[in-house]
XYZ file of C-alpha atoms in Angstrom:
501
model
C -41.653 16.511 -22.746
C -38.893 18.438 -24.074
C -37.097 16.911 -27.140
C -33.944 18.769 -27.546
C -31.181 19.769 -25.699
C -28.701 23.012 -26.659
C -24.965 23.292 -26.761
C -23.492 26.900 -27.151
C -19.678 26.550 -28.436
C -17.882 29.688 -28.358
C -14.359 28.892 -29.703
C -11.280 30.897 -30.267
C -12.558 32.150 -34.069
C -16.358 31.885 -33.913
C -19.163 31.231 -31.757
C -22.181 28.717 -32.566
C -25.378 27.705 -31.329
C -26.507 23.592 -32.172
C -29.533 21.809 -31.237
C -29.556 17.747 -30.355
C -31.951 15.381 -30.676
C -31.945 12.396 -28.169
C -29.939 10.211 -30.685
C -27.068 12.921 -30.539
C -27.766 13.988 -33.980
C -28.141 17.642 -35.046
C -31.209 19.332 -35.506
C -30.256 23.107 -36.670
C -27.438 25.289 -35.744
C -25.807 28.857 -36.631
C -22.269 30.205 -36.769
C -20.566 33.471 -36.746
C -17.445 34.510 -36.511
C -15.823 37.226 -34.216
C -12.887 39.636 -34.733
C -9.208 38.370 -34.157
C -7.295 41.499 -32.445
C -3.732 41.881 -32.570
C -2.565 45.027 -30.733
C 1.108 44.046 -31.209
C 3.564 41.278 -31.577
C 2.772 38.275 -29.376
C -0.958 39.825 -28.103
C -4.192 38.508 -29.399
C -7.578 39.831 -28.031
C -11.049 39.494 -28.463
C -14.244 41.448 -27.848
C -15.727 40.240 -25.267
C -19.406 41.689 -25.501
C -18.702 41.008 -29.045
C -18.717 37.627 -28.101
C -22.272 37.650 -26.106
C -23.519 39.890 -29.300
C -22.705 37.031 -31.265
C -24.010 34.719 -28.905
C -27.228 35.835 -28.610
C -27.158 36.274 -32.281
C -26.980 32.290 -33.254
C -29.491 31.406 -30.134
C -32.280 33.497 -31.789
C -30.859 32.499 -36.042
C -31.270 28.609 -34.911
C -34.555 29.324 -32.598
C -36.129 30.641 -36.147
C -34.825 28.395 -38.470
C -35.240 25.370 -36.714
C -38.771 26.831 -35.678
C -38.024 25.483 -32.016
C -39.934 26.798 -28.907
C -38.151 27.071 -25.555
C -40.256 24.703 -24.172
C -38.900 22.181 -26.286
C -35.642 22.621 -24.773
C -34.448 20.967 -21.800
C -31.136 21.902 -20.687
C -28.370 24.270 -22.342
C -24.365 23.204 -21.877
C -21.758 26.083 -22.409
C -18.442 24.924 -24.164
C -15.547 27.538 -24.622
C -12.173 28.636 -25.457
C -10.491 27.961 -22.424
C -7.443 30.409 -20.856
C -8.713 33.275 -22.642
C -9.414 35.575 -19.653
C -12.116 37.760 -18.852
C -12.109 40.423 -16.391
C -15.311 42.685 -15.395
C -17.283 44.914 -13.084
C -19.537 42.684 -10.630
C -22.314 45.728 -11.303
C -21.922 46.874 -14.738
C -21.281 43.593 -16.538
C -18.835 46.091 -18.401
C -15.314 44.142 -19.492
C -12.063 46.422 -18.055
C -10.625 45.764 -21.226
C -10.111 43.084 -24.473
C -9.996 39.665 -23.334
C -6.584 38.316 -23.846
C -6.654 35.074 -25.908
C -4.917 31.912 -24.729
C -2.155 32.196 -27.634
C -1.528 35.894 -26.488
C 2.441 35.976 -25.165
C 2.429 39.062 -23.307
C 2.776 37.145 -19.668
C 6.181 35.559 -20.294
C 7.790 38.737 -17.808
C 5.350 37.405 -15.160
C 5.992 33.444 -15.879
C 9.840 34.018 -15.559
C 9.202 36.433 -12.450
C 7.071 33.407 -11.393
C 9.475 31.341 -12.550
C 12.918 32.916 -11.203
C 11.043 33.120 -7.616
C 11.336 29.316 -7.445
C 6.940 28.888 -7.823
C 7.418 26.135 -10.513
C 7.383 23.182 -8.718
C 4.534 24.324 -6.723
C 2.481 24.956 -9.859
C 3.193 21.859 -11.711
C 2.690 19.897 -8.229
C -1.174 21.550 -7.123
C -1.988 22.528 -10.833
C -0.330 20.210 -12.823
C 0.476 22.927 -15.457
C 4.267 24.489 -16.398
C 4.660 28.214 -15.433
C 3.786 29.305 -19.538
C 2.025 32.280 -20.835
C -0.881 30.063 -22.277
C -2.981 29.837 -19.077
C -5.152 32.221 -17.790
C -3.539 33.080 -13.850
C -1.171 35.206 -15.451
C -3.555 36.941 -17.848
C -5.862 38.034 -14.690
C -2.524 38.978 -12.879
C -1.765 40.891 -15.984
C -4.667 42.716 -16.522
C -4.752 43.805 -12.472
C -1.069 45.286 -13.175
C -1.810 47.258 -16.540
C -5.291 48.392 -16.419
C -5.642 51.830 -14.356
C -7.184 51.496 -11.000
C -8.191 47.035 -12.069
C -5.764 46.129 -8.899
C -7.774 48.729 -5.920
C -10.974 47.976 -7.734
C -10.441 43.884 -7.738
C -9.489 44.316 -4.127
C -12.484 46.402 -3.292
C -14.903 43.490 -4.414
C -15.645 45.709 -7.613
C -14.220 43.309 -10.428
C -14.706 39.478 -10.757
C -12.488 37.233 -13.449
C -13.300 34.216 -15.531
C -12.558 32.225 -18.256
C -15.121 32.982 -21.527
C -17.722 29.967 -20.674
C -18.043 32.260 -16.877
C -18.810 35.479 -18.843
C -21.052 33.919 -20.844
C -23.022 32.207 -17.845
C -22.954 35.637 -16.083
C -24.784 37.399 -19.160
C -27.371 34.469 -19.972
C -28.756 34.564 -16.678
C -29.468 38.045 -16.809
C -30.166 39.637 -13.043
C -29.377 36.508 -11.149
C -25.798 37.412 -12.275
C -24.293 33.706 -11.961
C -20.839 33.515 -11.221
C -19.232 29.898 -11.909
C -17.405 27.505 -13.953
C -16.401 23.988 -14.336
C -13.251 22.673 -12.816
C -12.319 21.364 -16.591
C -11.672 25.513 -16.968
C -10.919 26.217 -13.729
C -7.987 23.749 -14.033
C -6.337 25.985 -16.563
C -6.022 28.754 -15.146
C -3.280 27.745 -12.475
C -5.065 28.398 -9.662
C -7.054 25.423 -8.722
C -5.526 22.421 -6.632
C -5.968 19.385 -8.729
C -6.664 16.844 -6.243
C -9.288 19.125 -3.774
C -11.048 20.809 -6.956
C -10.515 24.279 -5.223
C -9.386 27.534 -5.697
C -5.540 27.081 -3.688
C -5.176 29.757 -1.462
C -1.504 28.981 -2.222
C -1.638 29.531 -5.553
C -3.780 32.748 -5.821
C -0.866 33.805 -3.651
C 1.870 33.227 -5.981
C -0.152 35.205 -8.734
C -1.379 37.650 -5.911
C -4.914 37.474 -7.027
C -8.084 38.119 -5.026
C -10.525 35.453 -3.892
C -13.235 37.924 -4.242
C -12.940 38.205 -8.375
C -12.850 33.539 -8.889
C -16.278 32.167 -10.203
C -17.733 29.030 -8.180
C -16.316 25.843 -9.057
C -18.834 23.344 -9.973
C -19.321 20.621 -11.757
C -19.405 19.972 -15.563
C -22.621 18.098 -15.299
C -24.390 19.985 -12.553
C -27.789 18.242 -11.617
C -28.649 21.532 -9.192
C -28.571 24.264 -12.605
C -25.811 26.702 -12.548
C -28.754 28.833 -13.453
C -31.502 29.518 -15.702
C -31.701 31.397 -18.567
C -32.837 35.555 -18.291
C -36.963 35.639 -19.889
C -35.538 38.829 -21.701
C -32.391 37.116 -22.974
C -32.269 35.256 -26.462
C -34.343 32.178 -25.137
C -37.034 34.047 -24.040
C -37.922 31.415 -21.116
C -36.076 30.189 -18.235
C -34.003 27.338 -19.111
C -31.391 25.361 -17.593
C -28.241 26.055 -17.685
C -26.064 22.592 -16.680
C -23.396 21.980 -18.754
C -19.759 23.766 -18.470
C -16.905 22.081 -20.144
C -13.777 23.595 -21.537
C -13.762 22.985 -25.405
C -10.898 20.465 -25.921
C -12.675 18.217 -22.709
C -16.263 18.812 -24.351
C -14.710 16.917 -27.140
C -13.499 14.003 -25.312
C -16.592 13.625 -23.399
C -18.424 13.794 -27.567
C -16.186 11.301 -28.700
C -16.740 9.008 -25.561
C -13.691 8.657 -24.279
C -14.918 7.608 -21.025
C -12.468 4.938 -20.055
C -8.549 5.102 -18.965
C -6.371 5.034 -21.691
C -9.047 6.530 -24.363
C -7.646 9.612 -26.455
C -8.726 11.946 -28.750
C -7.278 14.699 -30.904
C -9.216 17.876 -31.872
C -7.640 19.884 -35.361
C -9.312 23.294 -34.345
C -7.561 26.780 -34.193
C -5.254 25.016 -32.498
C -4.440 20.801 -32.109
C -5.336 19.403 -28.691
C -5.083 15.455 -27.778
C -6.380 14.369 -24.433
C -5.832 10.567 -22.778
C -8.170 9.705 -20.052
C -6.378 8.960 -17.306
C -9.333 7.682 -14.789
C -9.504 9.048 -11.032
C -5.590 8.934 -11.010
C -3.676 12.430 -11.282
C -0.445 11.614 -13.596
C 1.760 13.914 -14.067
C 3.680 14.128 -16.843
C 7.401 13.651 -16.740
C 7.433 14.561 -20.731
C 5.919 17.968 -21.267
C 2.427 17.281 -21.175
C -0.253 18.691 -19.101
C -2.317 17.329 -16.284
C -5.892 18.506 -16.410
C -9.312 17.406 -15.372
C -11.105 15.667 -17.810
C -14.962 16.088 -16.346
C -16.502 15.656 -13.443
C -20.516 14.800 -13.949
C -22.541 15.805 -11.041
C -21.549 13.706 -7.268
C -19.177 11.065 -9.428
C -15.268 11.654 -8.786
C -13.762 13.812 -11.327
C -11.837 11.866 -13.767
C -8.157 13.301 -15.067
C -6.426 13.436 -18.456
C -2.690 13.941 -19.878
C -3.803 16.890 -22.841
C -0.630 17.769 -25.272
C -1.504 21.291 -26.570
C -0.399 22.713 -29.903
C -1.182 26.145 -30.736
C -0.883 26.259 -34.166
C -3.115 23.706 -36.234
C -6.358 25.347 -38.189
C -4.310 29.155 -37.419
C -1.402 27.661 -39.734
C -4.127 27.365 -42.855
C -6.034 30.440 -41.704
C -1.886 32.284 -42.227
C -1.831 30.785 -45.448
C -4.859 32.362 -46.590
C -5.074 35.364 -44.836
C -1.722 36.719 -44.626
C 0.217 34.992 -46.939
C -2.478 34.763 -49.567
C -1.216 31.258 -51.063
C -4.989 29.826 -50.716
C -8.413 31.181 -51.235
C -10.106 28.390 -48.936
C -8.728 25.913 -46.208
C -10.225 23.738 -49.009
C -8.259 24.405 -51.130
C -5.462 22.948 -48.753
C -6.287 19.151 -50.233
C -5.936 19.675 -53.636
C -3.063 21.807 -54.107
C -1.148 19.454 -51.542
C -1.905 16.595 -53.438
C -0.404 18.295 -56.910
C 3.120 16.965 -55.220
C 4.109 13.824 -53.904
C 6.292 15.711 -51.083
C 7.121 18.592 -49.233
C 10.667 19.025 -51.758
C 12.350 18.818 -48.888
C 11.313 21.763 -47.091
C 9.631 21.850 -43.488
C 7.295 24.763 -41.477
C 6.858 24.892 -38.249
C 4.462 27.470 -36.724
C 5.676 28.657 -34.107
C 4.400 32.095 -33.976
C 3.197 32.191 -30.401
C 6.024 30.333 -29.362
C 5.886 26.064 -29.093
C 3.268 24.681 -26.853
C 3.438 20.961 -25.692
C 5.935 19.486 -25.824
C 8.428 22.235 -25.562
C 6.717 25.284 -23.778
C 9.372 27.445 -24.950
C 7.819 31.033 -25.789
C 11.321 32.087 -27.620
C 10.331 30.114 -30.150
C 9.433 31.640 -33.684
C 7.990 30.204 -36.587
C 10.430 29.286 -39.380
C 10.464 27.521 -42.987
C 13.638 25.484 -43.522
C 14.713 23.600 -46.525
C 14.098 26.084 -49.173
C 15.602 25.421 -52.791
C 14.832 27.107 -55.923
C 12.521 23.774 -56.579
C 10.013 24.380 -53.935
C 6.752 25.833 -54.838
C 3.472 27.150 -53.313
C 2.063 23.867 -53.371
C 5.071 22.306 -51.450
C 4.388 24.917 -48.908
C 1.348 24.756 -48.453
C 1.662 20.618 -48.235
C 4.704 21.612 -45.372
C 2.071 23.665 -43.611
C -0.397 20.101 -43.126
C 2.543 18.386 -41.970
C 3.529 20.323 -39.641
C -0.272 20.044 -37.884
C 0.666 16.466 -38.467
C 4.157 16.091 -36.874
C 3.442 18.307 -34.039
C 0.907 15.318 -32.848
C 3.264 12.821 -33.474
C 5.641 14.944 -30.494
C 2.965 15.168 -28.446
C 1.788 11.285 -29.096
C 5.152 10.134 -28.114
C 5.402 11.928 -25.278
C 2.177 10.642 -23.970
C 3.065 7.000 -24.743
C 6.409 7.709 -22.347
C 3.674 9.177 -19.858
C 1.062 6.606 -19.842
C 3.542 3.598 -20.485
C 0.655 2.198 -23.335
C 1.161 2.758 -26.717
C -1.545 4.095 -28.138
C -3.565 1.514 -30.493
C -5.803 3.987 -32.326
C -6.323 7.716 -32.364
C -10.210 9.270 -32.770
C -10.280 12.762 -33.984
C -12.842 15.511 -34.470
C -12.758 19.092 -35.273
C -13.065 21.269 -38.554
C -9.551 20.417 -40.397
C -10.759 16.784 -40.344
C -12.631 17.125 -43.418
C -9.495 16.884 -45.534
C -9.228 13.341 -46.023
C -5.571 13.945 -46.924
C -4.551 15.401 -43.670
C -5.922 13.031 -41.819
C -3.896 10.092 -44.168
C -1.353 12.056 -43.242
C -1.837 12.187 -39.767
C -2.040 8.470 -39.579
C 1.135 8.022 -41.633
C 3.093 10.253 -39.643
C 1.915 8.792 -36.629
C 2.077 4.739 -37.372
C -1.650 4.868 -35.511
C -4.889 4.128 -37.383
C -7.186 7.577 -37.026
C -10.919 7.076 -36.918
C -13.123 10.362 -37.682
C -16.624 9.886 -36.287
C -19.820 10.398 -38.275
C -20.341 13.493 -36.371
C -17.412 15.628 -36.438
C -18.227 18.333 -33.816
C -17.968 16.757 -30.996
C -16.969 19.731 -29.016
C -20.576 20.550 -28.997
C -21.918 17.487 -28.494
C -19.959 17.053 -25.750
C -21.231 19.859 -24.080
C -25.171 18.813 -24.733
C -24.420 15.234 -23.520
C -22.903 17.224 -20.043
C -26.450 18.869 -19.858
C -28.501 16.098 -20.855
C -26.729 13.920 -18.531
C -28.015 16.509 -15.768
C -31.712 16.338 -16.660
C -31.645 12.433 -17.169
C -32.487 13.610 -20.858
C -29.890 10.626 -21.092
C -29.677 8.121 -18.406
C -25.889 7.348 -18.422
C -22.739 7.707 -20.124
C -23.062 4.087 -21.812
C -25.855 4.809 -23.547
C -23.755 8.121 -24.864
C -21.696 5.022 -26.291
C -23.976 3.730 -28.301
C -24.388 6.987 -30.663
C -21.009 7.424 -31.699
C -20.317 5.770 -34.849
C -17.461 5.260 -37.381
C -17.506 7.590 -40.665
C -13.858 6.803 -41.703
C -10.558 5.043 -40.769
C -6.985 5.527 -41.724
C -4.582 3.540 -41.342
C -0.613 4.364 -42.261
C 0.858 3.041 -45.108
C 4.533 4.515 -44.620
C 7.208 1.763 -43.755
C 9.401 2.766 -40.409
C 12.289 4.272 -42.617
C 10.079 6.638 -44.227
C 8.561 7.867 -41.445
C 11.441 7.922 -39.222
C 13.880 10.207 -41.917
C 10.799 12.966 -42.225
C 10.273 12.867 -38.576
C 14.094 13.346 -38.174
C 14.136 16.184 -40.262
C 11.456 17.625 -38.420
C 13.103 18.083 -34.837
C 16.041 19.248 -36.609
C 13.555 22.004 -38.393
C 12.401 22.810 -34.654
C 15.808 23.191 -33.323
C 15.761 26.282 -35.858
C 13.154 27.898 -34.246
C 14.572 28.633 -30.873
C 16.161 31.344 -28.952
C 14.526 33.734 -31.453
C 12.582 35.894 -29.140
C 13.834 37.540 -26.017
């Protein structure tokens, strides 16, 4: 009987390959990076047969070390970087061009086009998403307008679109050519009605894209297979591909958030907090998002409220790489802790404009505050907050959504290794945070979606009964305190608007 089940996580900066026992613990896995592109101001790309290089790279690196045979492997679940869009050639496999990354700005023309036509409320009613440049419609409409000859050849049947975790499907199963995704993706693109789970013929309208070019939508637990795996691909054997969340669900679905009023926060690239709303659609009245949270094989799909922040893990990564204050993100702890504050100053990142709960793409990042007293390691301190108090926005606005203030916040992700940030987090907030003994959920919950498909485990309660506490927080600021730096915040974010046209 097979004894492990695979998750492939390829995320906005890397790409990695894990292996899970039945206890949910790891067995062996391999990262690697992939290139950040940045044309010009506002666009960020990727490589997308870099990505499948890579790919197949850390499938074969974690085959080896782990000295696992394919046999041994029951099921493989995709998790991915969501809106980044992918557009190419139904023969070739060949991309048209770069895929553009969900923080890439360039579709703000076609959102206020979109936007100025009167489309919004039709959006925000059948997707539940605001007409912003973060989702992946407008990318595919973009890409159809400025690539020569990508609008006659979509139209022709030629081209088909997808999010990364479809591109990656397409090239794992080798000549069957597989063409689907989950509607956890397909929800972000703005072109899938909510309530049916459909592509909206509505909706493809407004962005005047083809019907021919959309992947299947199909469940994220999918007890029929997507597909299975190419013999002359990296697994060398035909396995089972039945697993397809987007990323920032994969993690809710790893930390068990199965019930209504559950919530999570990942501290990736990015910062992304989901609720679990149940079966009910709400829509958010407060600048959050209304997404599907999974939907495991014939069960109803269950719904979320997800605040998006674009700027988390990138702020430290800007610190390191481009300013050059740090050699490490951790080195982040330590020099933040050489000061007992910020010295007054504040950062917010908004270099791709503010996500949740603003969506205003004229915003630009700004530091505020500045005396002749502040330092690189009040900086660099500024730079945590900020992760910090742009979960505290999108927290409040979900407890004005959901009407229940939240109790307790679990988080996951990379940044929450820094025991600081996360005292922080829970200082800022007022909220106890609880990390989990295994941090990287996001591939976890991808495996569990697969395993769940091959009864590898029976049901989500006995997911329940692996996750386990590695470490609480809880705040230890009084109400004035936290109420004068949260002040100062949203009067630092004030600054950042209007900035670009």
């Amino acid at each position: 009987m097979p004894q492990l089940i695979g998750a492939i996580d390829s995320g906005t900066t890397s790409t990695r390959f894990m292996l899970f026992d039945q206890t949910g613990a790891v067995v062996g896995f391999e990262q690697q990076e992939h290139e950040q592109i940045f044309p010009r101001s506002g666009w960020v790309e990727h490589d997308p047969l870099e990505i499948w290089q890579r790919t197949q790279a850390v499938i074969r690196a974690t085959l080896a070390k782990c000295d696992v045979r394919p046999g041994q492997i029951a099921a493989i679940g995709i998790t991915n970087q969501r809106e980044t869009a992918v557009v190419w050639d139904r023969r070739t496999g060949l991309p048209v061009c770069n895929a553009i990354v969900w923080q890439d700005t360039r579709t703000d023309r076609i959102c206020r086009r979109l936007e100025e036509a009167g489309h919004a409320p039709t959006v925000q009613k059948k997707a539940g998403l605001p007409l912003a440049t973060y989702f992946s419609g407008p990318k595919f409409r973009w890409i159809l307008e400025n690539v020569d000859g990508a609008q006659a050849r979509a139209e022709a049947g030629d081209l088909i679109c997808g999010t990364v975790d479809s591109w990656l499907i397409w090239q794992l199963t080798g000549g069957d050519r597989v063409h689907v995704t989950d509607p956890t993706n397909a929800s972000r693109t703005m072109l899938m009605d909510l309530e049916t789970l459909s592509w909206d013929p509505e909706l493809l309208d407004i962005l005047a894209i083809p019907s021919s070019m959309l992947p299947e939508i199909q469940p994220s637990s999918a007890p029929a297979f997507y597909g299975t795996t190419a013999a002359d691909g990296p697994f060398a054997s035909p396995i089972p591909i039945c697993g397809n969340l987007g990323d920032q669900q994969a993690a809710t679905v790893g930390q068990t958030c199965f019930s209504p009023g559950e919530a999570k926060n990942t501290y990736g690239t990015g910062c992304f907090m989901i609720l679990n709303t149940g079966e009910e659609i709400v829509y958010s009245r407060n600048g959050l998002l209304t997404t599907v949270c999974y939907q495991m094989g014939e069960s109803a799909p269950v719904y979320a409220l997800e605040g998006s922040i674009a700027m988390a893990g990138a702020t430290v990564q800007w610190l390191r790489d481009e300013l050059q204050l740090i050699s490490s993100a951790a080195d982040t702890e330590e020099i933040a802790q050489s000061v007992d504050d910020t010295g007054g100053c504040y950062l917010v990142p908004a270099f791709s404009g503010l996500f949740a709960p603003h969506w205003r793409s004229d915003a630009r990042g700004v530091i505020v505050g500045l005396t002749r007293y502040v330092n690189r390691a009040h900086i660099v301190r500024a730079a945590l907050e900020s992760i910090c108090y742009q979960t505290r926005e999108v927290l409040d606005a979900m407890n004005a959504d959901s009407g229940v203030p939240l109790r307790q916040l679990k988080v996951d992700g990379g940044a929450t290794v820094n025991n600081m940030l996360m005292q922080m987090q829970a200082d800022i907030l007022g909220t106890k945070v609880i990390r989990p003994r295994i941090a990287e959920t996001t591939s976890l919950g991808a495996a569990y979606a697969a395993g769940l498909a091959v009864r590898f485990w029976p049901d989500l309660e006995t997911l329940r009964t692996h996750w386990q506490v590695d470490r609480a927080w809880q705040p230890r600021l009084d109400d004035s305190e936290r109420t004068q730096g949260y002040t100062g915040w949203q009067k630092a974010v004030e600054r950042t608007l209007n900035w670009a046209e």
